[in-house]
Structures are given as structure tokens and as C-alpha cells.
C-alpha positions as a Markdown table, in Angstrom:
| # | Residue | x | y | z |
|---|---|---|---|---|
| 1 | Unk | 60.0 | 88.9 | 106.0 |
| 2 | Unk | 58.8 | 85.8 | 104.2 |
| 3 | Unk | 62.0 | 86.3 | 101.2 |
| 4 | Unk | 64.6 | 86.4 | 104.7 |
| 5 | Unk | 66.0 | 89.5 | 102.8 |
| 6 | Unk | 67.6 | 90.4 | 106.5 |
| 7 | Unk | 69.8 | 87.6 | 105.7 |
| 8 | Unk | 71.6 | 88.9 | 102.7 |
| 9 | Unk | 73.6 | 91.3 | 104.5 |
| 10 | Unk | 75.0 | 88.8 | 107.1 |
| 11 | Unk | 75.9 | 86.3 | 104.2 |
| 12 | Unk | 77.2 | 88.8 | 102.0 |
| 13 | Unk | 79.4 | 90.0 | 104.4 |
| 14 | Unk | 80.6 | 86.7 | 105.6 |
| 15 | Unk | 81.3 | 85.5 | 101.4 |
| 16 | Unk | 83.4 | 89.3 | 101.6 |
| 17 | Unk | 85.2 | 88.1 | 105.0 |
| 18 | Unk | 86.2 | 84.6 | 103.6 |
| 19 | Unk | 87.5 | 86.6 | 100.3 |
| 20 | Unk | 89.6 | 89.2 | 102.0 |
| 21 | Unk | 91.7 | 86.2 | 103.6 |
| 22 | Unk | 92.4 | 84.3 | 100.3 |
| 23 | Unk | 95.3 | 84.5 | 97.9 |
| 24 | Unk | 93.1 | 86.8 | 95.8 |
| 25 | Unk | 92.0 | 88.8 | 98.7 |
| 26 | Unk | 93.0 | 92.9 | 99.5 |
| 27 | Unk | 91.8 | 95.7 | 100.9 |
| 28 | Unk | 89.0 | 98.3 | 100.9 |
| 29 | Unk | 91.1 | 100.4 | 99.4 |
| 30 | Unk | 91.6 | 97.9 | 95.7 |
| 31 | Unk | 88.2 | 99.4 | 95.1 |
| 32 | Unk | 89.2 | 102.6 | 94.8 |
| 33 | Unk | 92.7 | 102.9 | 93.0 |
| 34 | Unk | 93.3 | 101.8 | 89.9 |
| 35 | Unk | 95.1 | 98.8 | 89.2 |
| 36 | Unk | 99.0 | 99.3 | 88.0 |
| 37 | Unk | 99.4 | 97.4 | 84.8 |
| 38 | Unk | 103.0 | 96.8 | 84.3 |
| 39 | Unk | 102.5 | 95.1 | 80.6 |
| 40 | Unk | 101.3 | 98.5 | 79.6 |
| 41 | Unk | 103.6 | 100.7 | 81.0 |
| 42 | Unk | 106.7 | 98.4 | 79.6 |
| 43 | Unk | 105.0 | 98.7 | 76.2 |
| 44 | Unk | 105.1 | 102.5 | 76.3 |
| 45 | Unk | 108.2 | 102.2 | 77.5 |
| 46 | Unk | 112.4 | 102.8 | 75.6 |
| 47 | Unk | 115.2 | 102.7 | 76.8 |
| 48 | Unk | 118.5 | 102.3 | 75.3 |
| 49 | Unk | 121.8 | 102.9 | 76.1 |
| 50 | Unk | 124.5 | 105.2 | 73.1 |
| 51 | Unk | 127.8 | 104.5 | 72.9 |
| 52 | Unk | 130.0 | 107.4 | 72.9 |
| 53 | Unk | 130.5 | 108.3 | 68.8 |
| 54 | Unk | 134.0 | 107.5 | 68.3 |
| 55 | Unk | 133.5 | 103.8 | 69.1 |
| 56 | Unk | 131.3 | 103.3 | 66.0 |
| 57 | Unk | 129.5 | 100.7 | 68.1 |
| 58 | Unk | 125.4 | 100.8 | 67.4 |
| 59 | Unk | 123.0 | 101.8 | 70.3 |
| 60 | Unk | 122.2 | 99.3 | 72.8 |
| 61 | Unk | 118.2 | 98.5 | 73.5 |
| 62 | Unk | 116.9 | 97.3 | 76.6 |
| 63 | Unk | 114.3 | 95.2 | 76.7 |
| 64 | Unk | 111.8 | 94.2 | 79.9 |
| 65 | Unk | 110.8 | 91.2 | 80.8 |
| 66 | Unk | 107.1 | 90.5 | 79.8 |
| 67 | Unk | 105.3 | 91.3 | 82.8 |
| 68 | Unk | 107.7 | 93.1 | 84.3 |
| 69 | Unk | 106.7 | 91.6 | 88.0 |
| 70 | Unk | 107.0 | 88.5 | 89.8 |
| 71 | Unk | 103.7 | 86.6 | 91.8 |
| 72 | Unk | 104.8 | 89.0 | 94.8 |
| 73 | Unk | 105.1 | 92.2 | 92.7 |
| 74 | Unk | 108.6 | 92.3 | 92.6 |
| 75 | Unk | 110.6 | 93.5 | 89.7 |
| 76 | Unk | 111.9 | 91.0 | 87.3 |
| 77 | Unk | 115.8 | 91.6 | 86.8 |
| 78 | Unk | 116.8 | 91.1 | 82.8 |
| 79 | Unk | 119.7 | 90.2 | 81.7 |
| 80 | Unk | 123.3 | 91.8 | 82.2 |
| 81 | Unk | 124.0 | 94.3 | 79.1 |
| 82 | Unk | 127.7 | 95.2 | 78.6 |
| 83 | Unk | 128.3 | 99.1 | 77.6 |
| 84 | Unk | 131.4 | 101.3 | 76.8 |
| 85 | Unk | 132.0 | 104.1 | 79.6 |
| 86 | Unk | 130.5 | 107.6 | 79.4 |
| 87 | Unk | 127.0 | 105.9 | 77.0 |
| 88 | Unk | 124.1 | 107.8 | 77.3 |
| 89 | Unk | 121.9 | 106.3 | 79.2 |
| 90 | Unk | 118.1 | 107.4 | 77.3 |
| 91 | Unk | 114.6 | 106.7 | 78.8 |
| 92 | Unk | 111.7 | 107.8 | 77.0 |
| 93 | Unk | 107.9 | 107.0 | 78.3 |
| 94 | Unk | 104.6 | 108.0 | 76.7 |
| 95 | Unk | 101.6 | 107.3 | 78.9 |
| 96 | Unk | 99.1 | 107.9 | 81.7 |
| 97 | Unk | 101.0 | 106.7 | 84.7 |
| 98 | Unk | 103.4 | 108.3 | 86.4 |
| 99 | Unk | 106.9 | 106.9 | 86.1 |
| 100 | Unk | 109.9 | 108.0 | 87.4 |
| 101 | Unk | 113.8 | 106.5 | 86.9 |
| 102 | Unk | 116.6 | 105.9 | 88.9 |
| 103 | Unk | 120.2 | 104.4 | 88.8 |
| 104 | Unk | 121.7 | 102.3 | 91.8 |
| 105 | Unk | 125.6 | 102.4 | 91.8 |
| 106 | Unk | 127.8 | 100.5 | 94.5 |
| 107 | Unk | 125.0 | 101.0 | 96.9 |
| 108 | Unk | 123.8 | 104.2 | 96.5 |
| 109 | Unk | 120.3 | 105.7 | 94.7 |
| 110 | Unk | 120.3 | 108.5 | 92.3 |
| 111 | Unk | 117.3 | 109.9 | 91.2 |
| 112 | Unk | 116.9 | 110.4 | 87.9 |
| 113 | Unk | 115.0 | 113.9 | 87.0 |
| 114 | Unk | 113.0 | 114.2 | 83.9 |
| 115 | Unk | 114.5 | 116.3 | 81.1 |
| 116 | Unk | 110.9 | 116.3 | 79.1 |
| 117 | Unk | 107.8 | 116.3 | 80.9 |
| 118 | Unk | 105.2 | 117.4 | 78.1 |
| 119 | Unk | 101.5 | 116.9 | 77.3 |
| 120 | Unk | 100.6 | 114.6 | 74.0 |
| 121 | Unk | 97.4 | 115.8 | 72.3 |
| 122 | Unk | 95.7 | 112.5 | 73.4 |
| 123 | Unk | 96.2 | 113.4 | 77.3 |
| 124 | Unk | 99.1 | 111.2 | 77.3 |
| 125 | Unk | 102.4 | 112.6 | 79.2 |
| 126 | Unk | 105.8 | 112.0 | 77.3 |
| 127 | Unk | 108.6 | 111.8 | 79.6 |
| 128 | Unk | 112.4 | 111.5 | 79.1 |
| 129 | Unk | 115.1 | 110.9 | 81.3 |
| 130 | Unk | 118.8 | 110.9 | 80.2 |
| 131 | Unk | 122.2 | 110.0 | 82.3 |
| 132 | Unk | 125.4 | 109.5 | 81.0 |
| 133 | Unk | 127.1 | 106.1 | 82.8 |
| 134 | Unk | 130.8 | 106.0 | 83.8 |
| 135 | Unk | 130.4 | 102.9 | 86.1 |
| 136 | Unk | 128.4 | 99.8 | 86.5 |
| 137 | Unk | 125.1 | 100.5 | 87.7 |
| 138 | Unk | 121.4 | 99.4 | 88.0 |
| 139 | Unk | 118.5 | 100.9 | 85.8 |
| 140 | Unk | 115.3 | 101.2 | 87.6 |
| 141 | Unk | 112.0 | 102.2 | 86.6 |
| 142 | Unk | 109.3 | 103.0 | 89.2 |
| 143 | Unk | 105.8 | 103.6 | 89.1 |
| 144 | Unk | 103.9 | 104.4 | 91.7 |
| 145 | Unk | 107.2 | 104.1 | 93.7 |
| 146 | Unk | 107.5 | 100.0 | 92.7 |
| 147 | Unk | 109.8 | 99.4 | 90.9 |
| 148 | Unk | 108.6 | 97.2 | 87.5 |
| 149 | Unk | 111.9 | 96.9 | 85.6 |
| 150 | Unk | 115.2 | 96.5 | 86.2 |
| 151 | Unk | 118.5 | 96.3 | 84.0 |
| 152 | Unk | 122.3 | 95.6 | 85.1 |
| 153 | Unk | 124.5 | 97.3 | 82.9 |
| 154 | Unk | 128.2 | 96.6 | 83.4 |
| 155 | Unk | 130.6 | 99.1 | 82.0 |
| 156 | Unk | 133.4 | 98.2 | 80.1 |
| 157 | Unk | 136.6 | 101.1 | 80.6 |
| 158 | Unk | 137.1 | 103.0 | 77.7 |
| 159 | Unk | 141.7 | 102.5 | 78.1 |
| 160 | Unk | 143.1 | 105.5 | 76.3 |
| 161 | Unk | 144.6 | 105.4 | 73.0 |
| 162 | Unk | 148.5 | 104.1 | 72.6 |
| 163 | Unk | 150.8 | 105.8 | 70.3 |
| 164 | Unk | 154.5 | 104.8 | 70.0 |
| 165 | Unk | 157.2 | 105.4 | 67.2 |
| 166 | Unk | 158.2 | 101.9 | 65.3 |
| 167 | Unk | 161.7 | 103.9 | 64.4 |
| 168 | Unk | 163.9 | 106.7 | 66.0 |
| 169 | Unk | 162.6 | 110.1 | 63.6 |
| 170 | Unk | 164.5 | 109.9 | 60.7 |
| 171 | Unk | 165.0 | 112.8 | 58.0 |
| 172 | Unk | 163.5 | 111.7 | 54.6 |
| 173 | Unk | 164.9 | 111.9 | 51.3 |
| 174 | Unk | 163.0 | 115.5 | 50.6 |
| 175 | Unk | 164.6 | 116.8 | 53.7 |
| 176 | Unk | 161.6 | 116.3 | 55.7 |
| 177 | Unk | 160.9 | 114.8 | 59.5 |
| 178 | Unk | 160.0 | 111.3 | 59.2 |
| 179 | Unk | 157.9 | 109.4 | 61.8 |
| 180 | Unk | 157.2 | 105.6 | 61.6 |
| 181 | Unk | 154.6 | 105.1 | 64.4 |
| 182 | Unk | 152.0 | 102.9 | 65.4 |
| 183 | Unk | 148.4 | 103.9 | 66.8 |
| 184 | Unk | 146.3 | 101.2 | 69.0 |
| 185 | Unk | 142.6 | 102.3 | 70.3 |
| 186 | Unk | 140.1 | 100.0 | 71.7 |
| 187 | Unk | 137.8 | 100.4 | 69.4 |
| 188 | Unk | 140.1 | 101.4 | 66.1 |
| 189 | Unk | 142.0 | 103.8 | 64.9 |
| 190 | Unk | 139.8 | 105.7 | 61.9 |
């Protein structure tokens, strides 16, 4: 063996043994799965939160961070959003990977099962998810059971309407009932 070709094996697998142990290192099994790419699942990704109607407040949209993931692969929390009780909670997701959703309240997990699982002409899969949020909870999305992006929402109570007469009834000058009231709401009185 004048080339010492017998020796490329030996060095090759030391140069693979020194890898495997640094900050860029994995497994065996990197090779053969596909790399999650949070970027692109958060651009294929909406999510946004409706107020209920009578509020006449716009719809809320939730944004991820860029990235999605910290240097460990934990997911980056964004900020706090503020919604009115009973919005709709809407998730829509158009791509490859599978993604799932899920709301933490007060400690507990709720799964969040997809309404629209459909195939786009391109081979894409569109997905939607939909909740409706009484209390403050945690929006997760998962994929590949990590989760990538996270959203506190804190839920404002929706106080009921107050009505109360401004003057005992009264009979007006056509003979009629006559009520002086007032109206208070929240979020108006149309």
C-alpha cells in the first residue's frame, strides 16, 4: 500500500469522533431526518385572535418571534397580548410539516384538534385550528412535538351591561309611559 489508503478509515473516523463531541456535533440519526426549520414553518404560519362582534374591537394578530427558537431549541415566548373574553382563537397553517396546537390554562394542556386538515394542489397540507378563550391562557404551536412559538394571551372579563332609570317612570304628556334611563357597556352602547 504505497498511497497508505488503510489509513483513511482510522483518520476519518477519528475527524467523525472529535465532531460528534463538539458544539456542532449530533447523532447518527441527523443524517437521516430532516432538519425542522422553524423560520419556515412561522412564515406559513396565522394566528389571530376575534373579538366577540358586539365589541367592535378589530381582530388581534399574533406575531412569532423570528426564529422561533432559542440556542437550546427552546421556544421563544412573545409578548403578552390582551383579549376580550369568549375571542376566537384562529390558527391556520399551510405547509409540509406537521403541526399541531395547544392551549395551557392554570396548569393544565388542552389539545387543540384540527377543524381543516386538507390537501393544497401543490402537496402542501392546510390546517386550522380554532378555540374560543374564556380565560388567560398559553398558545402553543408544536412541531414535531417541540414546541416553536408561544403567545400569553391575558383575558380581559367581558362585565355585563348596566341599565338604571335616571327618574321614577313618569306618564308623558300623550298619555304614554315615560322612562329616563341610562345604559353603560364596556365597550359602548350602539
Amino acid at each position: 500500500d504505497k498511497y497508505a489508503l488503510r489509513a483513511i478509515l482510522p483518520i476519518f473516523a477519528f475527524i467523525a469522533l472529535g465532531y460528534s463531541f463538539s458544539l456542532n456535533g449530533g447523532s447518527v440519526r441527523d443524517a437521516f431526518e430532516r432538519k425542522l426549520d422553524t423560520t419556515e414553518i412561522l412564515s406559513r404560519l396565522d394566528v389571530w385572535l376575534s373579538p366577540p362582534s358586539y365589541t367592535a374591537r378589530p381582530p388581534l394578530y399574533l406575531t412569532a418571534i423570528a426564529g422561533g427558537v432559542d440556542a437550546d431549541g427552546n421556544a421563544l415566548t412573545a409578548q403578552s397580548t390582551g383579549a376580550v373574553a369568549r375571542s376566537k382563537l384562529t390558527i391556520q397553517y399551510v405547509g409540509d410539516e406537521p403541526v399541531t396546537a395547544r392551549l395551557v390554562r392554570s396548569g393544565e394542556t388542552e389539545t387543540l384538534n384540527a377543524e381543516a386538515d386538507s390537501q393544497t394542489p401543490s402537496g402542501n397540507r392546510e390546517l386550522a385550528f380554532s378555540a374560543e378563550l374564556s380565560q388567560s391562557a398559553m398558545v402553543e404551536i408544536l412541531a414535531r412535538d417541540k414546541p416553536i412559538a408561544r403567545w400569553p394571551v391575558d383575558i380581559t372579563p367581558d362585565n355585563a351591561p348596566v341599565i338604571e332609570l335616571t327618574q321614577p317612570p313618569g306618564r308623558a304628556a300623550s298619555g304614554a309611559l315615560e322612562l329616563n334611563y341610562m345604559v353603560e357597556d364596556d365597550y359602548g352602547v350602539f
